[in-house]
Tab-separated table of N, CA, C and O and ligand atoms in Angstrom:
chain	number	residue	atom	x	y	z
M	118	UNK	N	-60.108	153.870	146.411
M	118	UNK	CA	-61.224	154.180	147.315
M	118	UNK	C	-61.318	155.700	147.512
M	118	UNK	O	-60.356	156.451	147.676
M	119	UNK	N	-62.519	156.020	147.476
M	119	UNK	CA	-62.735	157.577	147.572
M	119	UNK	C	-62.085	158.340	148.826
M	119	UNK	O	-61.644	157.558	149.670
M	120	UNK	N	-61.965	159.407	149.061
M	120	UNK	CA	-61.631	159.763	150.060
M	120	UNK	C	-62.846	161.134	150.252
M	120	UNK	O	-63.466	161.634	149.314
M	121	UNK	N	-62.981	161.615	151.972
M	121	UNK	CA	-63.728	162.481	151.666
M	121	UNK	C	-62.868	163.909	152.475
M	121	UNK	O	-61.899	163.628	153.180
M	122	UNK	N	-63.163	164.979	152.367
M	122	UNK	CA	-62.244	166.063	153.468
M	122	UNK	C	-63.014	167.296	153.032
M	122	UNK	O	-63.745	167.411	152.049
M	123	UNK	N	-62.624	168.431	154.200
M	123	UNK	CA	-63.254	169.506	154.078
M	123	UNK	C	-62.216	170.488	153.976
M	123	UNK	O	-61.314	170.587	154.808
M	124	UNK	N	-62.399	171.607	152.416
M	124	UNK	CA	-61.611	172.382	152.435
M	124	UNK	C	-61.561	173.231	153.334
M	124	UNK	O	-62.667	173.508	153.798
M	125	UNK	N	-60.179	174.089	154.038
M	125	UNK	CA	-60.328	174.457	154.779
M	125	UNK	C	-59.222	175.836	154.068
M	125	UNK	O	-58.422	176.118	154.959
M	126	UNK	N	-59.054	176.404	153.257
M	126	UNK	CA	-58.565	177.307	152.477
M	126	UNK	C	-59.281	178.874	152.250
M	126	UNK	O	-58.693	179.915	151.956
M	127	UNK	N	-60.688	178.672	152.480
M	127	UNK	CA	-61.297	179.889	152.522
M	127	UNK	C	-62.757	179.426	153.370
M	127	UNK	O	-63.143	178.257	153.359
M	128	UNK	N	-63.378	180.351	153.984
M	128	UNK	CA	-64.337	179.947	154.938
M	128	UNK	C	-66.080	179.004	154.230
M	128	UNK	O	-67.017	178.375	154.724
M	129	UNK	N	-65.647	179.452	152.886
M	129	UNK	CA	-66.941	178.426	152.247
M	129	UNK	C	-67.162	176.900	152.842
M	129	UNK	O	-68.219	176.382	153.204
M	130	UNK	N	-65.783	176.327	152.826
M	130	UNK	CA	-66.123	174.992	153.058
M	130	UNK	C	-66.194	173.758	152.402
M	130	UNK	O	-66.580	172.666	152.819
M	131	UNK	N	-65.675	174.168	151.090
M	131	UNK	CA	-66.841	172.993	150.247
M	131	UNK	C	-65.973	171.522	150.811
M	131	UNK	O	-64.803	171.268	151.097
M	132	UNK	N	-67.582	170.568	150.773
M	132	UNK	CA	-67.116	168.907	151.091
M	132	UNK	C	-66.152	168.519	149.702
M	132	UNK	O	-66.761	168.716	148.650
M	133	UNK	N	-64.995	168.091	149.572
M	133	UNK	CA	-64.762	167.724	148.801
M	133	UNK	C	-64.148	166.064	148.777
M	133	UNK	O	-63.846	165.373	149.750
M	134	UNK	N	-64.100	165.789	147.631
M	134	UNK	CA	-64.388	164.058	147.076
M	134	UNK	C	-62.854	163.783	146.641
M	134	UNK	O	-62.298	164.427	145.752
M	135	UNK	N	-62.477	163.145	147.095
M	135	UNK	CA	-60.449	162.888	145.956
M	135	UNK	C	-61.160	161.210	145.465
M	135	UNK	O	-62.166	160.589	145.808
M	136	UNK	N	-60.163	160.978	144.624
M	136	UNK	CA	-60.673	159.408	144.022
M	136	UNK	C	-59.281	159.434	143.268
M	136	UNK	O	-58.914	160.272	142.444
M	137	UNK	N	-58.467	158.138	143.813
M	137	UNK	CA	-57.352	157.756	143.120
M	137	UNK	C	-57.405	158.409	141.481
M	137	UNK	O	-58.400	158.712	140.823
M	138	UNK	N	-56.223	158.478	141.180
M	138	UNK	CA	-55.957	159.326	139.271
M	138	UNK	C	-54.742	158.971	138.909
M	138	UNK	O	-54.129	160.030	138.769
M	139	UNK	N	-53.886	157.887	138.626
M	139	UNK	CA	-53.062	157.426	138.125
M	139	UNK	C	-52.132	158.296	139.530
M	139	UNK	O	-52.516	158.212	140.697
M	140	UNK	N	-51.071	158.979	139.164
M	140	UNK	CA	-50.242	158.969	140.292
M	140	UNK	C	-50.610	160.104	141.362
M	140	UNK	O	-49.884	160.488	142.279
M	141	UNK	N	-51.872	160.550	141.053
M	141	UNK	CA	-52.251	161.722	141.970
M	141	UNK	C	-54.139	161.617	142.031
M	141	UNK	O	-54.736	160.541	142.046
M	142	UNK	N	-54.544	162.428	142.047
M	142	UNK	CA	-56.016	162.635	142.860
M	142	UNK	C	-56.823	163.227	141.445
M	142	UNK	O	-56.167	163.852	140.611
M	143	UNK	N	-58.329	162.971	141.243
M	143	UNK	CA	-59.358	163.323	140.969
M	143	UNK	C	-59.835	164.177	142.049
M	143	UNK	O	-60.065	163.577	143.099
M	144	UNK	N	-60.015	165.286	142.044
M	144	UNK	CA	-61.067	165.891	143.026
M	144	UNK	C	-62.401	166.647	142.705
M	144	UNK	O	-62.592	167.397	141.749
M	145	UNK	N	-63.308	166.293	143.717
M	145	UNK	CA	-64.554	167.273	142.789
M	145	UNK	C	-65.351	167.593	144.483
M	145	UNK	O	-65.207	167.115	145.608
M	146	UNK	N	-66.233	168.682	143.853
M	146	UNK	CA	-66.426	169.415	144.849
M	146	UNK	C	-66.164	170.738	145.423
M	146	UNK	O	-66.710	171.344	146.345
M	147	UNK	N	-65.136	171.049	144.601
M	147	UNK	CA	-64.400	172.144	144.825
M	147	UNK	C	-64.774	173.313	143.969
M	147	UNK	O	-64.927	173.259	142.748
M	148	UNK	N	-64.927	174.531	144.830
M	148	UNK	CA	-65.807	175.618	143.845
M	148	UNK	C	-64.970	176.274	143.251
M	148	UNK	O	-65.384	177.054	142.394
M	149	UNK	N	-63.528	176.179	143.504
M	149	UNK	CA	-62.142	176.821	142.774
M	149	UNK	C	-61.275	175.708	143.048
M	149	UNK	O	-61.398	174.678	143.710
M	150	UNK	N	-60.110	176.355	142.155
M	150	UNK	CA	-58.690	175.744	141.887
M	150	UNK	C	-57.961	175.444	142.973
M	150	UNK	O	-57.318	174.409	143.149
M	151	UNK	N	-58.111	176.752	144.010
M	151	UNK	CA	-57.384	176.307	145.446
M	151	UNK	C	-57.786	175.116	146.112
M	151	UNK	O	-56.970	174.375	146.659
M	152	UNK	N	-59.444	174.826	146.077
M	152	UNK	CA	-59.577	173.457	146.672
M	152	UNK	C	-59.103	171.862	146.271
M	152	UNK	O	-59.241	170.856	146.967
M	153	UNK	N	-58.449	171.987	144.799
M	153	UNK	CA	-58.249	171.253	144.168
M	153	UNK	C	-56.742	171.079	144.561
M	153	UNK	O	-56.153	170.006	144.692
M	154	UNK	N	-56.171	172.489	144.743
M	154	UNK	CA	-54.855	172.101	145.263
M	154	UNK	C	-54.462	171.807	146.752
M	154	UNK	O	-53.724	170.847	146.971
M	155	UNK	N	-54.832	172.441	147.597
M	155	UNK	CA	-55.506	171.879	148.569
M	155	UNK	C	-55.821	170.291	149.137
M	155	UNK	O	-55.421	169.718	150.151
M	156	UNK	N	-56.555	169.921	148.226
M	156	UNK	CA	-56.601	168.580	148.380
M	156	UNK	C	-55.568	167.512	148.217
M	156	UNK	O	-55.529	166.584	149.026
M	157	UNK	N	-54.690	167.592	147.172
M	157	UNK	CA	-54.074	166.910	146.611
M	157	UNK	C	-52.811	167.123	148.079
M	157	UNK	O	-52.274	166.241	148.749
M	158	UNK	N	-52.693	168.392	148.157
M	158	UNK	CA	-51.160	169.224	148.995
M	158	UNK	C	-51.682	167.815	150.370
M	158	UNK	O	-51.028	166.800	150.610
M	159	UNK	N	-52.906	168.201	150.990
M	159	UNK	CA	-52.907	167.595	151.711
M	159	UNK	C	-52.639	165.918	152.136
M	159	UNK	O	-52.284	165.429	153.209
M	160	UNK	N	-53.011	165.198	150.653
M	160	UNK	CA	-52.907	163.696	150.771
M	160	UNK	C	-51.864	163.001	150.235
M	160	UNK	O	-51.616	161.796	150.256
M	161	UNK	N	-51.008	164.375	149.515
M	161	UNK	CA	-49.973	164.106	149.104
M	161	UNK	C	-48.190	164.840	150.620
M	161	UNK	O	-47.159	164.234	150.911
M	162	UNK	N	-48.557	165.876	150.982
M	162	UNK	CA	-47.464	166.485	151.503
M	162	UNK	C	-48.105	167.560	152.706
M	162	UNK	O	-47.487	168.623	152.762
M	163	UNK	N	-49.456	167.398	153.836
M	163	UNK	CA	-49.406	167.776	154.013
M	163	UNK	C	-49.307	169.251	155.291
M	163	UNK	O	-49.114	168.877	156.448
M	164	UNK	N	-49.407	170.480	155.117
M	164	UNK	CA	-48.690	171.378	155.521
M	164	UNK	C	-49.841	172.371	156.353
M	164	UNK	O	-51.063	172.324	156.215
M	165	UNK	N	-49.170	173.145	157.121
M	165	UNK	CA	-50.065	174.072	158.722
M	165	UNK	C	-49.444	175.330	158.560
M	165	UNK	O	-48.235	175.475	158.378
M	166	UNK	N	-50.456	176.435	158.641
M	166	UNK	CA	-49.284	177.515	159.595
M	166	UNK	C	-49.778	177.168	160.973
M	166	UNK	O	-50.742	176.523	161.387
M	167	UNK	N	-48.682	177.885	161.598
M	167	UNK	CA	-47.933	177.298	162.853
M	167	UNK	C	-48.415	178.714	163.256
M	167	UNK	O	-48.258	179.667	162.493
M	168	UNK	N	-49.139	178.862	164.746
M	168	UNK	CA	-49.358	179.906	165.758
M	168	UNK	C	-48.398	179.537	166.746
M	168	UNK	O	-47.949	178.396	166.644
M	169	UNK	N	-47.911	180.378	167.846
M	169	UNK	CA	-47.588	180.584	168.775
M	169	UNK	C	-46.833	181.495	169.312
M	169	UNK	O	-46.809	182.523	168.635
M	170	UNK	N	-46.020	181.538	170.542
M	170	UNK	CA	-45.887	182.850	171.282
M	170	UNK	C	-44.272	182.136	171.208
M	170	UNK	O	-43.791	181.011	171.072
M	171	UNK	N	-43.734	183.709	171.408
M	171	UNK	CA	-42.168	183.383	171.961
M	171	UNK	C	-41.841	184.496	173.289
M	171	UNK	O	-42.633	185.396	173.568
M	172	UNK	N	-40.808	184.314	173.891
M	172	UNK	CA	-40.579	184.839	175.047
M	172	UNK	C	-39.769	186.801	174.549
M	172	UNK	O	-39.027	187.270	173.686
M	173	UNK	N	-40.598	187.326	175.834
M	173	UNK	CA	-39.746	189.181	174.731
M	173	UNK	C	-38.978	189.528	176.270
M	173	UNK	O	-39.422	189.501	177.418
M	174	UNK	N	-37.736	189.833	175.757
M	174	UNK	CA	-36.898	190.930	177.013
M	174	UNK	C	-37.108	192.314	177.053
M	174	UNK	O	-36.442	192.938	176.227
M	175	UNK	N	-37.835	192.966	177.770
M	175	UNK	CA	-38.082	194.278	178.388
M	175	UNK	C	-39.191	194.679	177.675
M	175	UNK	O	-39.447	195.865	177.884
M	176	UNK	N	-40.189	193.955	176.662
M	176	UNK	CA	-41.497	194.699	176.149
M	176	UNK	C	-42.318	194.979	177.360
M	176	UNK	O	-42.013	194.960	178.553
M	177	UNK	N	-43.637	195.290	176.640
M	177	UNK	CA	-44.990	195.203	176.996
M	177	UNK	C	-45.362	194.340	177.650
M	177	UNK	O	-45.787	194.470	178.798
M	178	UNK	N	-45.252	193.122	176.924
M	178	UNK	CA	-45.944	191.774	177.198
M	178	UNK	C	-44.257	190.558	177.647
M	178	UNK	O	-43.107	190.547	177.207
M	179	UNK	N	-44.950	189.773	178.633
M	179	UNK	CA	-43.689	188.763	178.785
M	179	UNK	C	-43.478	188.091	177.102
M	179	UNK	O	-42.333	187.933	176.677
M	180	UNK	N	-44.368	187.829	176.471
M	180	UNK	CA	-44.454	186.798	175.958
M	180	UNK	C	-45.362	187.717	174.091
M	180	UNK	O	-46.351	188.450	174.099
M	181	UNK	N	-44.749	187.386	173.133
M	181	UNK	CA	-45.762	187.606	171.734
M	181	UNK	C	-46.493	186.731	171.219
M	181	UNK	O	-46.354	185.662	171.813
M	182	UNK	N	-47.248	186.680	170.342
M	182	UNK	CA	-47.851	186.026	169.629
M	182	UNK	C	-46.971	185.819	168.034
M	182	UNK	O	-46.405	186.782	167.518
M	183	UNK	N	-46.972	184.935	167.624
M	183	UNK	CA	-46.029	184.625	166.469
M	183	UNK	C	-46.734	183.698	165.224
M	183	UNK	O	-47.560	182.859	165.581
M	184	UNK	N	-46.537	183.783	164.286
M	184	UNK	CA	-47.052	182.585	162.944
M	184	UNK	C	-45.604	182.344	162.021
M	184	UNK	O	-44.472	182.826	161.985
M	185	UNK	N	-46.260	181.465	161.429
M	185	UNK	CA	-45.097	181.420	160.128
M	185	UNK	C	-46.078	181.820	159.238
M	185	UNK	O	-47.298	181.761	159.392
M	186	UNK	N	-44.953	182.552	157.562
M	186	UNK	CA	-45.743	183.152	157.027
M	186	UNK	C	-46.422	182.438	156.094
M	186	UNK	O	-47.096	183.016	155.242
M	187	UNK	N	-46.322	181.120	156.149
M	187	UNK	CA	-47.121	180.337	155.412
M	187	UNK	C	-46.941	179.244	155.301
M	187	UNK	O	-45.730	179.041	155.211
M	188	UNK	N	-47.668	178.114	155.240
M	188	UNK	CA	-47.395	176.559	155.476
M	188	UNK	C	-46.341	176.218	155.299
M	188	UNK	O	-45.454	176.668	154.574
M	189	UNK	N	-46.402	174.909	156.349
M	189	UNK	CA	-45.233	174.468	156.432
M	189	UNK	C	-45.412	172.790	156.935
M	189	UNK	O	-45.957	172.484	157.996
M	190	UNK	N	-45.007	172.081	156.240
M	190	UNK	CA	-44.527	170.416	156.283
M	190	UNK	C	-45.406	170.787	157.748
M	190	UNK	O	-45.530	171.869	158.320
M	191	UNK	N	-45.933	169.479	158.081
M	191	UNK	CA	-47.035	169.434	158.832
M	191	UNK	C	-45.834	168.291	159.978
M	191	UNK	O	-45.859	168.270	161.209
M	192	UNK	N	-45.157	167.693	159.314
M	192	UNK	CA	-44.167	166.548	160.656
M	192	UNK	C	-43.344	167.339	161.175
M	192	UNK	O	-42.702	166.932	162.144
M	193	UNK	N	-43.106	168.846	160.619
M	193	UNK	CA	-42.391	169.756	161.281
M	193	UNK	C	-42.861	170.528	162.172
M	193	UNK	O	-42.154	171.451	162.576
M	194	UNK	N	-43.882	170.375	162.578
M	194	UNK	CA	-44.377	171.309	163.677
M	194	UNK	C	-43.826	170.882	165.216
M	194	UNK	O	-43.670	171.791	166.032
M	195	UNK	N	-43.665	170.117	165.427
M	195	UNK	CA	-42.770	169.667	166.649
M	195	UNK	C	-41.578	170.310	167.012
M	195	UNK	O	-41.230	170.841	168.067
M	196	UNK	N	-40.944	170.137	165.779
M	196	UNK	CA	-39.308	170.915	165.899
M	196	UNK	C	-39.645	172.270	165.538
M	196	UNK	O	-38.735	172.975	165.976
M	197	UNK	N	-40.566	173.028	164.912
M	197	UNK	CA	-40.523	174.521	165.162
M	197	UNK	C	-40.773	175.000	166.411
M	197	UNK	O	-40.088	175.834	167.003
M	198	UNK	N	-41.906	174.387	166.864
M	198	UNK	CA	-42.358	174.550	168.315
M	198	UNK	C	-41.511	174.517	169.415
M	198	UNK	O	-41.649	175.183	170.441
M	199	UNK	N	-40.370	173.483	169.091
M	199	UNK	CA	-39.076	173.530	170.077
M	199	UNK	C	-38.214	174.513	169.667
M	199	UNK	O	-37.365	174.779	170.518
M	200	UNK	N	-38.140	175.197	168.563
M	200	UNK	CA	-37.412	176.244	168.351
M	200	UNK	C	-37.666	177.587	168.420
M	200	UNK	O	-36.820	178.479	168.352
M	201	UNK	N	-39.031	177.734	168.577
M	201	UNK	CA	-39.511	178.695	169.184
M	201	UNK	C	-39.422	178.593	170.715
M	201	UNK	O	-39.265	179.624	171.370
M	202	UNK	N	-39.501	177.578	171.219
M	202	UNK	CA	-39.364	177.486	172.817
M	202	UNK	C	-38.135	178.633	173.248
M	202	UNK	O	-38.269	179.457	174.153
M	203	UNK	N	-36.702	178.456	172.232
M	203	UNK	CA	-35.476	178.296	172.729
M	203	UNK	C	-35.436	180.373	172.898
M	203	UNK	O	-34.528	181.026	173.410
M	204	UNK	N	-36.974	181.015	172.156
M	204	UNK	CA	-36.339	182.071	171.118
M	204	UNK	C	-36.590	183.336	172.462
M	204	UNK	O	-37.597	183.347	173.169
M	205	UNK	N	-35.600	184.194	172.571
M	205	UNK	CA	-36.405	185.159	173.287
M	205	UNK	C	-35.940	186.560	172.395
M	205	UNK	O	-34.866	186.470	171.802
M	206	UNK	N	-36.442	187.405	172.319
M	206	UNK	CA	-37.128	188.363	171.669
M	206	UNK	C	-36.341	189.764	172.376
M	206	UNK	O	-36.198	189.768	173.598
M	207	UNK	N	-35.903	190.798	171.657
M	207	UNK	CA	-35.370	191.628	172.332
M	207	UNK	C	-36.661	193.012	172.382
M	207	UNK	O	-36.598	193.418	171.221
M	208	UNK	N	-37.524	193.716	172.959
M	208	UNK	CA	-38.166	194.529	172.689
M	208	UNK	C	-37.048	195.985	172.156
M	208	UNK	O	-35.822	196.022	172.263
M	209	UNK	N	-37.859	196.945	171.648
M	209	UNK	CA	-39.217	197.119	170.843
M	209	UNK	C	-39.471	195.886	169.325
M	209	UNK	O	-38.865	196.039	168.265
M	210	UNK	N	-40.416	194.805	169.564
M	210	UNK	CA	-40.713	194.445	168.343
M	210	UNK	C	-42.192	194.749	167.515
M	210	UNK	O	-43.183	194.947	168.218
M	211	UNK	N	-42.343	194.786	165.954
M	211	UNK	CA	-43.007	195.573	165.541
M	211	UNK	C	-43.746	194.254	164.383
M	211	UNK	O	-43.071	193.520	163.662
M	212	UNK	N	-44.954	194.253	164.465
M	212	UNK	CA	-45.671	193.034	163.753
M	212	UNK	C	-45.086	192.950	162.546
M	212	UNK	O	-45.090	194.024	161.945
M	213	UNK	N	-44.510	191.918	161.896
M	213	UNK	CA	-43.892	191.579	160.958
M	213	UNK	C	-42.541	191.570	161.175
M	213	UNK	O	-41.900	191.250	160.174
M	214	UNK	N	-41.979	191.784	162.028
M	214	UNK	CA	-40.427	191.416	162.460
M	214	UNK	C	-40.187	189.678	162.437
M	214	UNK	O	-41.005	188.888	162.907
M	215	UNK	N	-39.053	189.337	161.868
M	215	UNK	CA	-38.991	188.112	161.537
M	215	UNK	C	-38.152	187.348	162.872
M	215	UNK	O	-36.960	187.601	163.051
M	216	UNK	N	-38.734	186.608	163.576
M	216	UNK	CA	-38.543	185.965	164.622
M	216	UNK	C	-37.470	185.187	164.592
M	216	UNK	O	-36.434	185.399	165.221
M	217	UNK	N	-37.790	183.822	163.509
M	217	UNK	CA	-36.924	183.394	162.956
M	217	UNK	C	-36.841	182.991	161.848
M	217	UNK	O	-37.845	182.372	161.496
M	218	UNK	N	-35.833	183.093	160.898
M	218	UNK	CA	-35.345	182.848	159.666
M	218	UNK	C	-35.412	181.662	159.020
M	218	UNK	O	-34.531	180.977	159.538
M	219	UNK	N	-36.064	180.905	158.017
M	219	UNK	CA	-36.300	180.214	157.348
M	219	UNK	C	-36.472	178.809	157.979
M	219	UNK	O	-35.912	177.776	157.614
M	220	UNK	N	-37.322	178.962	158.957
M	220	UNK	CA	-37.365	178.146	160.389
M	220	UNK	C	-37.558	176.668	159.773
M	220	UNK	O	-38.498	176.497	158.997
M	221	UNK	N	-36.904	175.848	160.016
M	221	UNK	CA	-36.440	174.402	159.784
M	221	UNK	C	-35.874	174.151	158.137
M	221	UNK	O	-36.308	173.309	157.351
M	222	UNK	N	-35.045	174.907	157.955
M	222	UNK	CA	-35.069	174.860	156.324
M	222	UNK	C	-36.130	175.181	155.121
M	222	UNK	O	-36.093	175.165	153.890
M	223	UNK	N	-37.154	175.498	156.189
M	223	UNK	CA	-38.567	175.513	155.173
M	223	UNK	C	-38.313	176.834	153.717
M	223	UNK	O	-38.968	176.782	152.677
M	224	UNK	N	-37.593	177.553	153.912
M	224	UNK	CA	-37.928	179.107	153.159
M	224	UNK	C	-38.903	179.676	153.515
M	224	UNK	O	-39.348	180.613	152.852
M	225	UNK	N	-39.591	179.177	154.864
M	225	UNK	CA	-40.400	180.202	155.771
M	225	UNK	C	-39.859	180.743	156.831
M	225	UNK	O	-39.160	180.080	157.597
M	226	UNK	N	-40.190	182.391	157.061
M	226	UNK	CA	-40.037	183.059	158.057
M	226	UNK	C	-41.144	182.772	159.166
M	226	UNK	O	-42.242	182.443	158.716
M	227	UNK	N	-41.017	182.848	160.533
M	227	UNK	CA	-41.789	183.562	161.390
M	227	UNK	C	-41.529	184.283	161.803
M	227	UNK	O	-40.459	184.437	162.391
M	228	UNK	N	-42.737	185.350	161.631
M	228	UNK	CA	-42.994	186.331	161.978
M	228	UNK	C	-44.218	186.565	163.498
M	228	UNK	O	-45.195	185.907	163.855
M	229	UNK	N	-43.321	188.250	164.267
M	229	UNK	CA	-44.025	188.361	165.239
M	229	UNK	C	-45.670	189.114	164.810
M	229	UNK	O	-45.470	189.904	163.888
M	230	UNK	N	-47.007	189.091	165.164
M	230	UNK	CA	-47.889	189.403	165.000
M	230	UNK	C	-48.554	190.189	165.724
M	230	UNK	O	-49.740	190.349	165.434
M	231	UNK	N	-48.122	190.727	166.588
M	231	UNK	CA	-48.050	192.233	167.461
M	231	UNK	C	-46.904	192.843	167.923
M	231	UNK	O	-45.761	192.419	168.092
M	232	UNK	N	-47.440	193.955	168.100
M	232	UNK	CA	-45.971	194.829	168.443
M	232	UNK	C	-45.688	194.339	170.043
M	232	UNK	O	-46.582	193.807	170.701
M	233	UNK	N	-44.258	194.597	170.613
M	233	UNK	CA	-44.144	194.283	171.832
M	233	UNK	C	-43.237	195.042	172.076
M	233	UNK	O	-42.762	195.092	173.211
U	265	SF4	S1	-62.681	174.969	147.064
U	265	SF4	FE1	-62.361	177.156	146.832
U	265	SF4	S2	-64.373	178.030	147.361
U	265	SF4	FE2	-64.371	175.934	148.160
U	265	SF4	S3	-63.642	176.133	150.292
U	265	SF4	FE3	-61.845	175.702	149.023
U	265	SF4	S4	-61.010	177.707	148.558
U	265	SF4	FE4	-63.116	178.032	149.236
């Protein structure tokens, strides 16, 4: 059975179509390669970057703004989110300082996204 979803990889948009393909996806619709992978990542494994803030001792701000630097397992966002809860931050930090280290086993960093 077809499936339908909207790429969400670059701001174009395109509607795109998946349709069962022996052990993976047909997709069409897609005005590049990323939507194609994209699609599949998603119905096969898929993955978010993760926003949020962690707590800073003696900055600017109580609190930073933070991401990971790039997707990550999408059932893991719960337990990063609790591990960011735990994190507090020593000031001066400087955007791209790595918050925490390969946060849930992923081989992703988060990183802070303003200075504090
Ligand atoms: S398929 Fe390519 S052009 Fe279309 S939204 Fe995705 S990334 Fe953008």
């Amino acid at each position: 059975m077809a499936k339908e979803m909207t790429c969400i990889v670059c701001p174009i948009g395109c509607q795109l179509t998946l349709e069962p393909e022996g052990e993976s996806f047909a997709v069409f619709g897609n005005k590049c390669p990323r939507g194609k992978k994209y699609a599949i990542e998603e119905m096969i494994a898929p993955k978010r970057v993760i926003t949020s803030t962690v707590a800073v001792d003696q900055g600017m701000y109580p609190v930073i703004s933070v991401k990971t630097q790039a997707p990550v397992p999408k059932e893991l966002i719960f337990d990063v989110m609790q591990d960011l809860s735990s994190v507090l931050m020593k000031a001066p930090i400087q955007v791209g300082d790595v918050v925490i280290k390969n946060v849930q086993g992923t081989g992703v960093d988060v990183v802070a996204t303003r200075n504090a």
